[in-house]
Each structure stands twice: as structure tokens, then as C-alpha cells.
């Protein structure tokens, strides 16, 4: 069966420090991958999605970047964190094309607090 | 561009009462619609989905949703709410982008259940 791993679960970082959040998927190949940010009262904001290695689309201009060094690995990064980067970050995956029976599957999230 | 509106930020119901959470979408083609539930500090779990066919879809935990094309709605219902249903609920539309379907989420509705 497919599983998605996201880490760390919690992170406290000072302003101006770098960031690296990692997400990996097991049990499938060539998935679509997504990064979302959830801020209080603002729902889920799509940050990046990737349909393949080195194929990454950015949805919102921001202080963040994403990379996909391997087929099932998706990394969210920042060179210098801002206070406004605080939030709950969720990684998700889906099969190519038609979402299929399972739709979009989410990781358990990373709570990032920038201080 | 596609969008999802969940007009109710908070809904309060008594345990055992019926529930309806509203969702309206904007999308120019056949929508793929989803409802997800999120417990505090957790990822999202798929409740149900609509792709085609019967417009009344059944999901897990006793939830159902009805797709109404004429109203661009996909409201979530449950006949009798349990205290454990207290959570955040998200409606989403999968919009075709190239060969994939990229999900856009509403801002969520927080369900509060009174004993």
C-alpha cells in the first residue's frame, strides 16, 4: 500500500534561518506531489505542485521554493525565513491524471513556528 | 480559474442533530469534487468524492454529499452528528491542468458539537 511521510512534525526556527521540509511517498511511482500551507482561518493554500522530476509549478510568489530530486521525494525550502512563513505545512500526493479512488492523500503535516 | 467557497466559517450543532455543510464551486468544466476532514494538528482524511454518475455520494463515517450542477454546489450532510465529528471540514475541486487534476480547497468549516 502507499504511504506518505512528512518530517519533521514540529519545527521552531528563528527569523532569517534556512528551512528544509521533506516529504516522501512509498508504494507508488511517478506521483503528482503537492505542498500546501495552512494558516489559521485561511484554509489550505497551494504553494507548489510537481508532475515529475524537475517539473515544479509555483502557485504563489513567496519566500519559499520546492525541489523534487527523486521521483517520490518533494522538498520545501527557504533561504531566509520570515515571521509570515509560520504555519502548518502539508504534503500530498495523487496518481497522474484522473485523481482516482483515493483522491489526494495527505501527510501528517509540519507545524512551523518562526520566532 | 477554479475556486471553492465554504460560506460558513463555524457551525455549531448539538450531538444527535443533523448537519449540512455548504460548498459552492466555480469551474468551467466537469468538476471533480471532494470533502476532507481534519482533526486538530493532523493531516486531511478523505470523506468522499464525486467524479461522475449518481449525484448523491456516500462516504465514510456516515457522511453523504449531493452534487447539484445547477447550483454549483456539493453540500455535505450527516443525519445524526456524534461528538467525535468535531473537526475542520474542507471542500475541494480538482481542476484539470494539462494532464493532471490540481486540487483547490475552500477555507474550511469548523464544526463544533455540543453535548
Short mmCIF file of N, CA and C in Angstrom, two decimals, chain B:
data_model
loop_
_atom_site.label_atom_id
_atom_site.label_comp_id
_atom_site.label_asym_id
_atom_site.label_seq_id
_atom_site.Cartn_x
_atom_site.Cartn_y
_atom_site.Cartn_z
N UNK B 1 -10.22 30.79 -13.52
CA UNK B 1 -9.60 29.90 -12.54
C UNK B 1 -10.67 29.32 -11.63
N UNK B 2 -10.40 28.16 -11.13
CA UNK B 2 -11.36 27.49 -10.27
C UNK B 2 -11.31 28.08 -8.87
N UNK B 3 -12.42 27.94 -8.15
CA UNK B 3 -12.46 28.40 -6.76
C UNK B 3 -13.51 27.59 -6.00
N UNK B 4 -13.36 27.59 -4.70
CA UNK B 4 -14.29 26.89 -3.82
C UNK B 4 -14.67 27.84 -2.69
N UNK B 5 -15.95 27.93 -2.42
CA UNK B 5 -16.43 28.78 -1.35
C UNK B 5 -17.15 27.94 -0.30
N UNK B 6 -16.68 28.05 0.91
CA UNK B 6 -17.39 27.47 2.04
C UNK B 6 -17.87 28.65 2.88
N UNK B 7 -19.13 28.99 2.77
CA UNK B 7 -19.59 30.25 3.36
C UNK B 7 -19.62 30.27 4.89
N UNK B 8 -19.65 29.12 5.50
CA UNK B 8 -19.74 29.06 6.96
C UNK B 8 -18.36 28.78 7.56
N UNK B 9 -17.85 29.71 8.35
CA UNK B 9 -16.55 29.51 8.98
C UNK B 9 -16.69 28.55 10.16
N UNK B 10 -17.77 28.74 10.92
CA UNK B 10 -18.05 27.87 12.06
C UNK B 10 -19.50 27.39 11.98
N UNK B 11 -19.70 26.15 12.39
CA UNK B 11 -21.05 25.60 12.53
C UNK B 11 -21.11 24.92 13.88
N UNK B 12 -22.16 25.22 14.65
CA UNK B 12 -22.34 24.58 15.94
C UNK B 12 -23.62 23.78 15.92
N UNK B 13 -23.52 22.52 16.29
CA UNK B 13 -24.70 21.66 16.36
C UNK B 13 -24.68 20.88 17.66
N UNK B 14 -25.82 20.39 18.05
CA UNK B 14 -25.91 19.52 19.21
C UNK B 14 -25.72 18.07 18.78
N UNK B 15 -25.14 17.29 19.66
CA UNK B 15 -24.95 15.88 19.34
C UNK B 15 -26.30 15.24 19.05
N UNK B 16 -26.34 14.47 17.98
CA UNK B 16 -27.58 13.83 17.56
C UNK B 16 -28.36 14.61 16.53
N UNK B 17 -28.04 15.88 16.37
CA UNK B 17 -28.73 16.71 15.38
C UNK B 17 -28.18 16.43 13.99
N UNK B 18 -28.94 16.86 12.99
CA UNK B 18 -28.47 16.69 11.61
C UNK B 18 -27.51 17.82 11.26
N UNK B 19 -26.74 17.58 10.20
CA UNK B 19 -25.70 18.53 9.80
C UNK B 19 -25.71 18.73 8.30
N UNK B 20 -25.51 19.96 7.88
CA UNK B 20 -25.25 20.23 6.47
C UNK B 20 -24.18 21.30 6.38
N UNK B 21 -23.10 21.00 5.70
CA UNK B 21 -22.03 21.96 5.45
C UNK B 21 -22.07 22.33 3.98
N UNK B 22 -22.03 23.62 3.73
CA UNK B 22 -22.21 24.11 2.37
C UNK B 22 -20.89 24.27 1.62
N UNK B 23 -20.96 24.00 0.34
CA UNK B 23 -19.80 24.16 -0.53
C UNK B 23 -20.29 24.57 -1.91
N UNK B 24 -19.75 25.67 -2.42
CA UNK B 24 -20.03 26.10 -3.78
C UNK B 24 -18.72 26.19 -4.54
N UNK B 25 -18.73 25.80 -5.78
CA UNK B 25 -17.50 25.81 -6.56
C UNK B 25 -17.71 26.62 -7.82
N UNK B 26 -16.60 27.03 -8.39
CA UNK B 26 -16.59 27.71 -9.68
C UNK B 26 -15.56 27.01 -10.54
N UNK B 27 -16.04 26.39 -11.62
CA UNK B 27 -15.14 25.67 -12.52
C UNK B 27 -15.83 25.49 -13.84
N UNK B 28 -15.10 25.71 -14.92
CA UNK B 28 -15.73 25.75 -16.22
C UNK B 28 -15.99 24.42 -16.87
N UNK B 29 -15.53 23.34 -16.29
CA UNK B 29 -15.72 22.02 -16.89
C UNK B 29 -16.32 21.08 -15.85
N UNK B 30 -16.38 19.83 -16.19
CA UNK B 30 -16.90 18.85 -15.24
C UNK B 30 -16.01 18.81 -14.01
N UNK B 31 -16.59 19.08 -12.86
CA UNK B 31 -15.74 19.15 -11.66
C UNK B 31 -15.53 17.79 -11.02
N UNK B 32 -14.38 17.64 -10.44
CA UNK B 32 -14.13 16.51 -9.55
C UNK B 32 -14.12 17.09 -8.14
N UNK B 33 -15.02 16.65 -7.31
CA UNK B 33 -15.27 17.29 -6.03
C UNK B 33 -14.97 16.35 -4.87
N UNK B 34 -14.50 16.93 -3.79
CA UNK B 34 -14.06 16.15 -2.64
C UNK B 34 -14.48 16.85 -1.35
N UNK B 35 -14.66 16.05 -0.32
CA UNK B 35 -14.74 16.56 1.04
C UNK B 35 -13.69 15.83 1.87
N UNK B 36 -12.95 16.66 2.65
CA UNK B 36 -11.94 16.14 3.55
C UNK B 36 -12.25 16.61 4.96
N UNK B 37 -11.75 15.82 5.94
CA UNK B 37 -11.90 16.20 7.33
C UNK B 37 -10.50 16.25 7.96
N UNK B 38 -10.32 17.23 8.84
CA UNK B 38 -9.03 17.39 9.52
C UNK B 38 -9.25 17.53 11.02
N UNK B 39 -8.68 16.60 11.77
CA UNK B 39 -8.67 16.72 13.22
C UNK B 39 -7.53 17.64 13.62
N UNK B 40 -7.59 18.26 14.78
CA UNK B 40 -6.57 19.24 15.18
C UNK B 40 -5.15 18.69 15.08
N UNK B 41 -4.30 19.44 14.40
CA UNK B 41 -2.89 19.08 14.29
C UNK B 41 -2.60 17.89 13.40
N UNK B 42 -3.58 17.48 12.64
CA UNK B 42 -3.42 16.29 11.79
C UNK B 42 -3.51 16.65 10.31
N UNK B 43 -3.20 15.66 9.49
CA UNK B 43 -3.39 15.84 8.05
C UNK B 43 -4.86 15.71 7.70
N UNK B 44 -5.15 15.66 6.42
CA UNK B 44 -6.53 15.58 5.94
C UNK B 44 -6.89 14.17 5.55
N UNK B 45 -8.11 13.80 5.86
CA UNK B 45 -8.62 12.47 5.52
C UNK B 45 -9.78 12.62 4.55
N UNK B 46 -9.77 11.84 3.50
CA UNK B 46 -10.84 11.90 2.51
C UNK B 46 -12.13 11.31 3.06
N UNK B 47 -13.21 12.09 3.00
CA UNK B 47 -14.52 11.61 3.42
C UNK B 47 -15.28 10.99 2.25
N UNK B 48 -15.30 11.70 1.13
CA UNK B 48 -16.00 11.21 -0.04
C UNK B 48 -15.59 12.04 -1.24
N UNK B 49 -16.01 11.56 -2.42
CA UNK B 49 -15.63 12.23 -3.66
C UNK B 49 -16.73 12.03 -4.68
N UNK B 50 -16.77 12.95 -5.63
CA UNK B 50 -17.68 12.83 -6.76
C UNK B 50 -16.90 13.02 -8.04
N UNK B 51 -17.03 12.04 -8.93
CA UNK B 51 -16.41 12.16 -10.24
C UNK B 51 -17.47 12.18 -11.33
N UNK B 52 -18.41 11.29 -11.24
CA UNK B 52 -19.47 11.22 -12.24
C UNK B 52 -20.54 10.27 -11.71
N UNK B 53 -21.64 10.13 -12.47
CA UNK B 53 -22.67 9.17 -12.10
C UNK B 53 -23.64 9.72 -11.08
N UNK B 54 -24.05 8.88 -10.17
CA UNK B 54 -25.03 9.24 -9.15
C UNK B 54 -24.60 10.50 -8.42
N UNK B 55 -25.48 11.47 -8.36
CA UNK B 55 -25.11 12.76 -7.77
C UNK B 55 -25.13 12.74 -6.24
N UNK B 56 -25.66 11.70 -5.66
CA UNK B 56 -25.63 11.54 -4.22
C UNK B 56 -24.56 10.50 -3.90
N UNK B 57 -23.53 10.92 -3.22
CA UNK B 57 -22.42 10.02 -2.95
C UNK B 57 -22.33 9.75 -1.45
N UNK B 58 -21.97 8.53 -1.15
CA UNK B 58 -21.83 8.12 0.24
C UNK B 58 -20.35 8.07 0.59
N UNK B 59 -20.04 8.43 1.81
CA UNK B 59 -18.66 8.42 2.25
C UNK B 59 -18.49 7.65 3.54
N UNK B 60 -17.35 7.87 4.15
CA UNK B 60 -17.07 7.20 5.41
C UNK B 60 -17.72 7.95 6.57
N UNK B 61 -17.80 7.29 7.71
CA UNK B 61 -18.30 7.89 8.95
C UNK B 61 -19.75 8.37 8.83
N UNK B 62 -20.51 7.82 7.91
CA UNK B 62 -21.92 8.16 7.80
C UNK B 62 -22.22 9.44 7.05
N UNK B 63 -21.23 10.02 6.40
CA UNK B 63 -21.43 11.26 5.64
C UNK B 63 -21.89 10.97 4.21
N UNK B 64 -22.61 11.92 3.66
CA UNK B 64 -23.00 11.88 2.26
C UNK B 64 -22.96 13.30 1.71
N UNK B 65 -22.89 13.41 0.40
CA UNK B 65 -22.89 14.72 -0.24
C UNK B 65 -23.66 14.62 -1.54
N UNK B 66 -24.26 15.72 -1.91
CA UNK B 66 -25.06 15.75 -3.14
C UNK B 66 -24.51 16.81 -4.08
N UNK B 67 -24.23 16.40 -5.29
CA UNK B 67 -23.76 17.29 -6.34
C UNK B 67 -24.96 17.87 -7.07
N UNK B 68 -25.02 19.20 -7.10
CA UNK B 68 -26.09 19.88 -7.84
C UNK B 68 -25.44 20.83 -8.84
N UNK B 69 -25.43 20.38 -10.08
CA UNK B 69 -24.76 21.16 -11.13
C UNK B 69 -25.42 22.54 -11.30
N UNK B 70 -26.73 22.58 -11.23
CA UNK B 70 -27.44 23.84 -11.48
C UNK B 70 -27.12 24.88 -10.42
N UNK B 71 -26.74 24.43 -9.24
CA UNK B 71 -26.41 25.35 -8.15
C UNK B 71 -24.92 25.43 -7.89
N UNK B 72 -24.14 24.68 -8.66
CA UNK B 72 -22.68 24.62 -8.45
C UNK B 72 -22.38 24.35 -6.98
N UNK B 73 -23.08 23.36 -6.45
CA UNK B 73 -22.91 23.06 -5.03
C UNK B 73 -22.58 21.60 -4.80
N UNK B 74 -21.98 21.35 -3.67
CA UNK B 74 -21.63 19.99 -3.27
C UNK B 74 -21.66 19.98 -1.75
N UNK B 75 -22.85 19.98 -1.20
CA UNK B 75 -23.04 20.09 0.24
C UNK B 75 -22.88 18.75 0.94
N UNK B 76 -22.28 18.80 2.10
CA UNK B 76 -22.02 17.61 2.90
C UNK B 76 -23.09 17.49 3.98
N UNK B 77 -23.57 16.27 4.19
CA UNK B 77 -24.65 16.07 5.17
C UNK B 77 -24.37 14.85 6.04
N UNK B 78 -24.95 14.90 7.21
CA UNK B 78 -24.94 13.74 8.10
C UNK B 78 -26.22 13.79 8.92
N UNK B 79 -26.96 12.70 9.00
CA UNK B 79 -28.27 12.74 9.68
C UNK B 79 -28.18 12.91 11.19
N UNK B 80 -27.11 12.40 11.80
CA UNK B 80 -27.00 12.47 13.25
C UNK B 80 -25.53 12.62 13.62
N UNK B 81 -25.20 13.77 14.19
CA UNK B 81 -23.79 14.09 14.45
C UNK B 81 -23.36 13.49 15.79
N UNK B 82 -22.14 13.00 15.81
CA UNK B 82 -21.52 12.46 17.02
C UNK B 82 -20.46 13.44 17.48
N UNK B 83 -20.17 13.41 18.78
CA UNK B 83 -19.18 14.35 19.33
C UNK B 83 -17.84 14.21 18.62
N UNK B 84 -17.52 13.01 18.16
CA UNK B 84 -16.24 12.78 17.50
C UNK B 84 -16.17 13.41 16.11
N UNK B 85 -17.29 13.92 15.62
CA UNK B 85 -17.28 14.59 14.31
C UNK B 85 -16.73 16.02 14.40
N UNK B 86 -16.52 16.53 15.59
CA UNK B 86 -15.97 17.87 15.72
C UNK B 86 -14.59 17.93 15.08
N UNK B 87 -14.45 18.80 14.08
CA UNK B 87 -13.22 18.86 13.29
C UNK B 87 -13.37 19.99 12.28
N UNK B 88 -12.36 20.13 11.44
CA UNK B 88 -12.40 21.08 10.34
C UNK B 88 -12.72 20.31 9.06
N UNK B 89 -13.62 20.87 8.26
CA UNK B 89 -14.06 20.19 7.04
C UNK B 89 -13.72 21.05 5.83
N UNK B 90 -13.13 20.42 4.84
CA UNK B 90 -12.70 21.13 3.64
C UNK B 90 -13.35 20.53 2.40
N UNK B 91 -13.85 21.41 1.58
CA UNK B 91 -14.35 21.03 0.27
C UNK B 91 -13.27 21.38 -0.76
N UNK B 92 -13.15 20.57 -1.80
CA UNK B 92 -12.12 20.82 -2.81
C UNK B 92 -12.64 20.47 -4.19
N UNK B 93 -12.09 21.15 -5.18
CA UNK B 93 -12.37 20.82 -6.58
C UNK B 93 -11.06 20.51 -7.27
N UNK B 94 -11.03 19.42 -8.03
CA UNK B 94 -9.87 19.07 -8.80
C UNK B 94 -10.02 19.62 -10.20
N UNK B 95 -9.19 20.56 -10.56
CA UNK B 95 -9.29 21.23 -11.85
C UNK B 95 -8.22 20.72 -12.79
N UNK B 96 -8.62 20.45 -14.01
CA UNK B 96 -7.68 19.88 -14.97
C UNK B 96 -6.66 20.91 -15.39
N UNK B 97 -5.41 20.55 -15.24
CA UNK B 97 -4.28 21.40 -15.65
C UNK B 97 -3.32 20.50 -16.41
N UNK B 98 -3.28 20.69 -17.72
CA UNK B 98 -2.50 19.77 -18.53
C UNK B 98 -3.12 18.39 -18.42
N UNK B 99 -2.34 17.41 -18.06
CA UNK B 99 -2.86 16.06 -17.93
C UNK B 99 -3.21 15.66 -16.52
N UNK B 100 -3.16 16.61 -15.60
CA UNK B 100 -3.42 16.29 -14.19
C UNK B 100 -4.55 17.12 -13.66
N UNK B 101 -5.01 16.74 -12.49
CA UNK B 101 -6.09 17.46 -11.80
C UNK B 101 -5.53 18.03 -10.51
N UNK B 102 -5.44 19.34 -10.45
CA UNK B 102 -4.82 20.02 -9.31
C UNK B 102 -5.92 20.49 -8.38
N UNK B 103 -5.85 20.12 -7.10
CA UNK B 103 -6.93 20.45 -6.18
C UNK B 103 -6.83 21.87 -5.62
N UNK B 104 -7.98 22.51 -5.59
CA UNK B 104 -8.14 23.79 -4.91
C UNK B 104 -9.12 23.59 -3.76
N UNK B 105 -8.73 24.06 -2.59
CA UNK B 105 -9.54 23.86 -1.40
C UNK B 105 -10.25 25.14 -0.98
N UNK B 106 -11.39 24.95 -0.33
CA UNK B 106 -12.05 26.06 0.33
C UNK B 106 -11.33 26.39 1.63
N UNK B 107 -11.80 27.44 2.30
CA UNK B 107 -11.14 27.86 3.53
C UNK B 107 -11.49 27.00 4.72
N UNK B 108 -12.46 26.13 4.57
CA UNK B 108 -12.80 25.23 5.65
C UNK B 108 -13.95 25.69 6.50
N UNK B 109 -14.64 24.73 7.11
CA UNK B 109 -15.69 25.00 8.08
C UNK B 109 -15.37 24.23 9.34
N UNK B 110 -15.33 24.94 10.44
CA UNK B 110 -15.05 24.32 11.72
C UNK B 110 -16.36 23.87 12.36
N UNK B 111 -16.45 22.58 12.64
CA UNK B 111 -17.67 22.02 13.23
C UNK B 111 -17.47 21.86 14.74
N UNK B 112 -18.37 22.47 15.49
CA UNK B 112 -18.37 22.35 16.94
C UNK B 112 -19.61 21.55 17.33
N UNK B 113 -19.41 20.54 18.16
CA UNK B 113 -20.51 19.69 18.57
C UNK B 113 -20.73 19.85 20.07
N UNK B 114 -21.95 20.26 20.43
CA UNK B 114 -22.32 20.41 21.84
C UNK B 114 -22.96 19.13 22.35
N UNK B 115 -22.64 18.74 23.58
CA UNK B 115 -23.24 17.51 24.13
C UNK B 115 -24.73 17.65 24.38
#
